[in-house]
Structures are given as C-alpha cells and as structure tokens.
Short mmCIF file of C-alpha atoms in Angstrom, two decimals:
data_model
loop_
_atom_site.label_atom_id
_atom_site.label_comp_id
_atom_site.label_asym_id
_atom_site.label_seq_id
_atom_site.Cartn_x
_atom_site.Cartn_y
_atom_site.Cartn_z
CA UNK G 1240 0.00 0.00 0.00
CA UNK G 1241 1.15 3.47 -0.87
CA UNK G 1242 2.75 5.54 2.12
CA UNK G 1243 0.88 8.30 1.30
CA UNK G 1244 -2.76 6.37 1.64
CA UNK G 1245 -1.93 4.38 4.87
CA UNK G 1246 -0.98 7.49 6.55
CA UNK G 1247 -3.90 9.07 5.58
CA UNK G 1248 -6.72 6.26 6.54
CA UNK G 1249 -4.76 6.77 10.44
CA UNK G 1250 -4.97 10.89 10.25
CA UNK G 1251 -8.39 10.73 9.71
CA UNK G 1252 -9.31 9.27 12.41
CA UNK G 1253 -6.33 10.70 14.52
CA UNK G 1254 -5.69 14.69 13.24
CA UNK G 1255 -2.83 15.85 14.09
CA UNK G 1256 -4.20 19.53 14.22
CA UNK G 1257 -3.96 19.47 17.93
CA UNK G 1258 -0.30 18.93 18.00
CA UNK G 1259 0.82 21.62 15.54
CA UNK G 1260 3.18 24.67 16.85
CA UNK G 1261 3.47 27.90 16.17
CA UNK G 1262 7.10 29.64 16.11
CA UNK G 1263 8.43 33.28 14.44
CA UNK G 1264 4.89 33.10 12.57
CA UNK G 1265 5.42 29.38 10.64
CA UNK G 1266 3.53 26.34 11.62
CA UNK G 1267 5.19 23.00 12.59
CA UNK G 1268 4.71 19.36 13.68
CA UNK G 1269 6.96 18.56 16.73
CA UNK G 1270 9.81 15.77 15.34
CA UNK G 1271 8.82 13.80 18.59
CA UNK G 1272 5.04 13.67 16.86
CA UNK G 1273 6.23 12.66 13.10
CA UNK G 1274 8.50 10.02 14.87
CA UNK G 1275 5.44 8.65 16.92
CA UNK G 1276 2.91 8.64 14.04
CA UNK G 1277 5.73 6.80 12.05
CA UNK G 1278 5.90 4.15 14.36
CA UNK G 1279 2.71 3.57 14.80
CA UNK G 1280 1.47 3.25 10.85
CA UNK G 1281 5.10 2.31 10.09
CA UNK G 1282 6.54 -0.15 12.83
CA UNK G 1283 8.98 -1.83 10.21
CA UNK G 1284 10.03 1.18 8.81
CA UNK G 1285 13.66 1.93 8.96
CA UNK G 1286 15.33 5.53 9.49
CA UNK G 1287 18.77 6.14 9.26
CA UNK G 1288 20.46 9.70 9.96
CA UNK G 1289 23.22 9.59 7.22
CA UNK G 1290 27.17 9.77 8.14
CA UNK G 1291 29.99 11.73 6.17
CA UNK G 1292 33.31 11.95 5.39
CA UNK G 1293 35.86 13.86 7.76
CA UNK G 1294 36.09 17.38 7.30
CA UNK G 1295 38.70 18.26 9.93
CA UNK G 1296 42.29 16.88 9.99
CA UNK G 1297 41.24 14.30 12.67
CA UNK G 1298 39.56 11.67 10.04
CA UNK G 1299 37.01 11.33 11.92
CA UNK G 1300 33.48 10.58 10.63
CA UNK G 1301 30.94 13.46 11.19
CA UNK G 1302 27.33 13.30 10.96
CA UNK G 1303 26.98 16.09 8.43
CA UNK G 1304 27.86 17.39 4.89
CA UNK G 1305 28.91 20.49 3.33
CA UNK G 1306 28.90 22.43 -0.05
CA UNK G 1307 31.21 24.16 -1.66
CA UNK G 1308 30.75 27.53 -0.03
CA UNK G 1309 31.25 25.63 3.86
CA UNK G 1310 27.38 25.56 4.82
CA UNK G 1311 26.34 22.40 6.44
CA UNK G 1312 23.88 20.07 5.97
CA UNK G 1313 22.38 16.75 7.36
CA UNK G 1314 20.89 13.93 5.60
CA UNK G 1315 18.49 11.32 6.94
CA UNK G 1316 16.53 8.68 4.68
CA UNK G 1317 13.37 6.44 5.54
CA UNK G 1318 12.93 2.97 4.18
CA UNK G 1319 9.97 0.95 4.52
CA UNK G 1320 9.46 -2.33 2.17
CA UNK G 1321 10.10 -0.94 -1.52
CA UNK G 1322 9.31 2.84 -0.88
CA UNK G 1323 13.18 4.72 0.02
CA UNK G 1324 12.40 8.57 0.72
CA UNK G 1325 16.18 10.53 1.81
CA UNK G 1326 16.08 13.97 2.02
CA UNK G 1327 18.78 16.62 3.18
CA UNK G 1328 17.87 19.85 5.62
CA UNK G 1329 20.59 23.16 6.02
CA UNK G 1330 22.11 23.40 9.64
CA UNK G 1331 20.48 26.47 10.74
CA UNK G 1332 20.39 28.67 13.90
CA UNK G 1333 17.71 30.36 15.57
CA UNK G 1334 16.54 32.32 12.58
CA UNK G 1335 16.75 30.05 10.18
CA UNK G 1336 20.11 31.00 8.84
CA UNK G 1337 22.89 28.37 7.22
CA UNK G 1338 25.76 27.66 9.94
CA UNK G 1339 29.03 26.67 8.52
CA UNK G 1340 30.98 25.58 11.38
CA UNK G 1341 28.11 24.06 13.84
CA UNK G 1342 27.70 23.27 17.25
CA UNK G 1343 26.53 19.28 18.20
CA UNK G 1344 23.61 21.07 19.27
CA UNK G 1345 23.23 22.93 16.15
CA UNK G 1346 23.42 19.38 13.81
CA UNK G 1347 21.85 17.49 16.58
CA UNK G 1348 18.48 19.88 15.74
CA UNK G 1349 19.07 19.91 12.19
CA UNK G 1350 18.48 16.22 12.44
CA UNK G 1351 15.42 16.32 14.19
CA UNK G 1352 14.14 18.65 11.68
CA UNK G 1353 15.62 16.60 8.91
CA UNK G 1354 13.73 13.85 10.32
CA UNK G 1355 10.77 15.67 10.20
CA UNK G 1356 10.84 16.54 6.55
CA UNK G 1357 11.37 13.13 5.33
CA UNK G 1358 8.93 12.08 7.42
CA UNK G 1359 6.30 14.27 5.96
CA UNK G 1360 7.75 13.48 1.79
CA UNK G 1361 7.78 9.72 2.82
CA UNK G 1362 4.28 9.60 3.61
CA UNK G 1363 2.69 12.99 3.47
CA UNK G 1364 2.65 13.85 7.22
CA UNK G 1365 2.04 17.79 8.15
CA UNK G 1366 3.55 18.07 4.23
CA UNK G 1367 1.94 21.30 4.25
CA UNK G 1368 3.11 22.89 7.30
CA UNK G 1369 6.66 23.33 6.27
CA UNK G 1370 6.63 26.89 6.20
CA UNK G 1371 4.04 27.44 3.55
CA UNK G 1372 6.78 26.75 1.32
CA UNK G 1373 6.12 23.65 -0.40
CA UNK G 1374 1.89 23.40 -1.11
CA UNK G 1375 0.24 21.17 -1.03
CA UNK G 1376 -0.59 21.44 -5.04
CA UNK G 1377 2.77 21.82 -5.96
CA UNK G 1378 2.92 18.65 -8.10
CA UNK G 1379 3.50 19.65 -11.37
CA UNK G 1380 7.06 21.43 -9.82
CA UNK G 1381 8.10 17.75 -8.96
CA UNK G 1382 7.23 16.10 -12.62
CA UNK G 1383 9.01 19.01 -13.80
CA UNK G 1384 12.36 18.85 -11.66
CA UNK G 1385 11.55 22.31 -10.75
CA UNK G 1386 11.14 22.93 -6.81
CA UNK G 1387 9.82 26.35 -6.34
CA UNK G 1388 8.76 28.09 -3.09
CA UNK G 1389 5.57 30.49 -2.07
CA UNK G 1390 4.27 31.77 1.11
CA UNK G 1391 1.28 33.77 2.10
CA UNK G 1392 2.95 36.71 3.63
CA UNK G 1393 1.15 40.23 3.71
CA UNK G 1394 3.92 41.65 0.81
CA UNK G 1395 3.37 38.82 -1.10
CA UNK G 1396 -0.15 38.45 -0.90
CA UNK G 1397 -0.61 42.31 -2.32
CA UNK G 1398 1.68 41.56 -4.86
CA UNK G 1399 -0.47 38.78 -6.50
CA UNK G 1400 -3.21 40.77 -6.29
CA UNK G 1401 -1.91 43.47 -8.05
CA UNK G 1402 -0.82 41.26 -10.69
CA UNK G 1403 -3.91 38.80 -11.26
CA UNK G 1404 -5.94 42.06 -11.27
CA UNK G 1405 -7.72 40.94 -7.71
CA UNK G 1406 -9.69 43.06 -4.90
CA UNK G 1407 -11.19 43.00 -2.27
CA UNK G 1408 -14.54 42.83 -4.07
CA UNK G 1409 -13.18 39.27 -5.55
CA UNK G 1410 -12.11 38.70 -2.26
CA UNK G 1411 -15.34 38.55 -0.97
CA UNK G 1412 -16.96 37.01 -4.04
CA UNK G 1413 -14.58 33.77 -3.71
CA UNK G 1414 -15.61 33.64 0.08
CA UNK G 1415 -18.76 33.96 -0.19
CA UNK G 1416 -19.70 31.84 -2.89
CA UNK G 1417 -17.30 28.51 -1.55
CA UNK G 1418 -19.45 28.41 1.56
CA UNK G 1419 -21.95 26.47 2.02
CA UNK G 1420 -23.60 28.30 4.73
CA UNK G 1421 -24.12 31.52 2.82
CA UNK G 1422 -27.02 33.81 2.98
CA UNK G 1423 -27.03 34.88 -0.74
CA UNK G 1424 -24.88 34.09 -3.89
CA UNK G 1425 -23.41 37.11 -5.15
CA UNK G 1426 -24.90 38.15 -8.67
CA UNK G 1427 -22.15 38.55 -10.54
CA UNK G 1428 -21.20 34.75 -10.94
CA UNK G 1429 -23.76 32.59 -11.90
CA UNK G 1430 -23.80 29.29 -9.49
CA UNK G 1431 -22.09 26.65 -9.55
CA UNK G 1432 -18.89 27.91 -10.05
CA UNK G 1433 -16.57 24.96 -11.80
CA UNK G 1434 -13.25 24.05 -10.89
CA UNK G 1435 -11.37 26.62 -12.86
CA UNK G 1436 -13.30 29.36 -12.22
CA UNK G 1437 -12.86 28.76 -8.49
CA UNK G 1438 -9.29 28.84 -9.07
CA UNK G 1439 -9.50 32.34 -11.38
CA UNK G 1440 -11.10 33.57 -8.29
CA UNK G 1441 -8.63 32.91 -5.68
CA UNK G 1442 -7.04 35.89 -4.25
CA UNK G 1443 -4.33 34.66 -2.11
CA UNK G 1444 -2.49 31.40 -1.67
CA UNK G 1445 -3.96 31.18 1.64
CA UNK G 1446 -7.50 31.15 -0.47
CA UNK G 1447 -6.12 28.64 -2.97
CA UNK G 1448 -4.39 26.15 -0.46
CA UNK G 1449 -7.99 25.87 1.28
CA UNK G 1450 -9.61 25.60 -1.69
CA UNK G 1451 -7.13 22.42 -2.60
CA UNK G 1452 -8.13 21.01 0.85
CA UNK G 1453 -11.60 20.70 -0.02
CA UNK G 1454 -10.85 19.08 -3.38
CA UNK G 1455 -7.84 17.49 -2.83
CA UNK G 1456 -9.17 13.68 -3.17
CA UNK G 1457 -11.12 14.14 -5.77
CA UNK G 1458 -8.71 15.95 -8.36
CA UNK G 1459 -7.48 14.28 -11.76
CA UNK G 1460 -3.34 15.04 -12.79
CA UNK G 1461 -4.55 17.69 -15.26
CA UNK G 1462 -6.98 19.77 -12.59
CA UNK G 1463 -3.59 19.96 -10.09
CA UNK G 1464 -1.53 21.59 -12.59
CA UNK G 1465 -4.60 24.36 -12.39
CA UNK G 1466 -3.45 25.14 -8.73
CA UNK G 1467 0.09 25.10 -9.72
CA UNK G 1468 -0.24 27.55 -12.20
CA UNK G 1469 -2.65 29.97 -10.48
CA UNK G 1470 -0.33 29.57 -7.31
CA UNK G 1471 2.70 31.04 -9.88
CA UNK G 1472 0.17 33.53 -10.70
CA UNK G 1473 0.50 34.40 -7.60
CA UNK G 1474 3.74 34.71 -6.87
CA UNK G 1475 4.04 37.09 -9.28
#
C-alpha cells in the first residue's frame, strides 16, 4: 500500500491539528510527533540519519555534509518495504540562517528537523506545514524537476493581487460563494462555479491552499496543474 494512503486512513481518524506549533509566525509538527505517528502506521520502517566523510584533519566521521561555499547540511533517509524517501535539511540557527561551522547542538536539531521533513515526503505527514513553502498542489514542480517556493505573507499576498488584477470585491466574491452556509450568492457569478473558475477567483495562496483542501481527493493530474499555475500567478 502506498505511504501516502496508509498514513492518511490513520490521520483521519487521529488529526494531528492538535499537535501543531506555532514559532516566528510558521507552523510546525513537533519531530517527537512525526517520529510517533511513524511508528505507529510504520513499525517496520527503517530511518537512518546519514554519516559523512571527515572534514577536519582528525579523520574522523561526522554526521553532516557540506557544499562548496562551507554551509552544512544533514541527511536522513526512511525505508519501509520498496518505498526509500532521503532527504537533506541546512544546519540552521535560531533564525533560520545556514551555519558553517556548527555546534553538536546545532546538527543534533538539524536532524530532528531533517527527520521531520522526510517524514512528511515519505508519507505525506504535516507536508503542508513546512513553512508554507512547499503546497500542497505543488505537483506539477516535482514532474518538472523544478522545486519552487511560495508563502502567504502580507507583501506577497498584495503583490499577487496586483498582478492577477484581484480586490477586495473578488475577495469577498470567492468567500462567499465557496461556503456552504451563505445567505445569498453574489450576482455577478452565476452558481455553480466549476473548478477553474474557483481557481481564477482565488485571491491569495492562503485562499487557494484551502480551496485544494476541499478538493484534494477528488482531483485528476490535469486539474492539479490548475493550482500550480494559479499559485505562480500568484507569486508574481
């Protein structure tokens, strides 16, 4: 069974919404949490936090790597039956910033973190917490080779709407007319809305991640690349 769907069937009936942090205004799943969660749907599954070469004059094996211009960074790598999933995470400090010489502390948290991550690639878990950077509907980036980032900041935000031609009229138009509860469907746009027009309307990421949430299961390869390319609108 895929990673992906066994994880989900246990979420559903155990969310992990109640164990999500808050920090510097980004949302996170506790390592400790993705490590339980793993174990539970996952008991055979094997993780390994990679080892490197020597980088001092000792020889001595270090449990981290670095590029050419001396940042550092860890590796860790999940395997469970036929599915592998490694991924790598920067050794960062407290605002997020690449360390090149680090502390055990400092690669001892980029682990955890690291751990994290490939938890959430390997089978989806709090995927779209990490920072708003990689959405949810960011598939097509991943067929292409192309990893791209986005976030719903204020500056950001104002910037797509200046350039998809958005207000705050629109704003209130895509609101409105996505829930179910409302008291009258605004005039302009005839009911029901399809797919793409939904997406046309979105004026934020925020908007467009929700509206992904909603459809999410139901969505064919061809409707995803929608909310990738509205998303780039976006961005713009």
């Amino acid at each position: 069974m895929n990673p992906y769907l066994k994880m989900n069937d246990y979420v559903r009936s155990n969310p992990i919404k109640g164990f999500v942090k808050s920090k510097n205004s980004f949302s996170y799943l506790p390592w400790s949490v993705a490590l339980h969660y793993l174990k539970v749907v996952f008991p055979e599954a094997r993780l390994v936090k990679e080892s490197f070469g020597a980088y001092t004059s000792t020889e001595t094996v270090v449990p981290y790597m670095k590029d050419t211009d001396g940042n550092a960074w860890v590796k860790c790598t999940i395997a469970w039956g036929d599915f592998v999933t490694s991924e790598i995470y920067p050794v960062t400090n407290y605002n997020n910033q690449a360390i090149k010489n680090p502390t055990s502390k400092d690669v001892d948290n980029a682990h955890q973190r690291c751990m994290a991550k490939c938890i959430a690639m390997f089978c989806g878990l709090g995927l779209e917490l990490w920072h708003n950077e990689e959405l949810p509907f960011d598939l097509s980036d991943e067929e292409e080779g192309d990893v791209s980032a986005g976030s719903d900041s204020s500056e950001q935000k104002a910037e797509g709407e200046a350039a998809s031609g958005q207000t705050e009229k629109n704003r209130d138009v895509f609101t409105t007319s996505e829930r179910s509860d409302a008291a009258q469907t605004p005039k302009k746009i005839e009911p029901p809305l399809t797919l793409q027009q939904r997406i046309d309307l979105a004026p934020d990421i925020k908007a467009l991640t929700e509206l992904w949430r909603r459809e999410e299961l139901r969505l064919s390869s061809e409707q995803k690349k929608l909310f990738t390319t509205r998303r780039r609108e976006l961005e713009k």
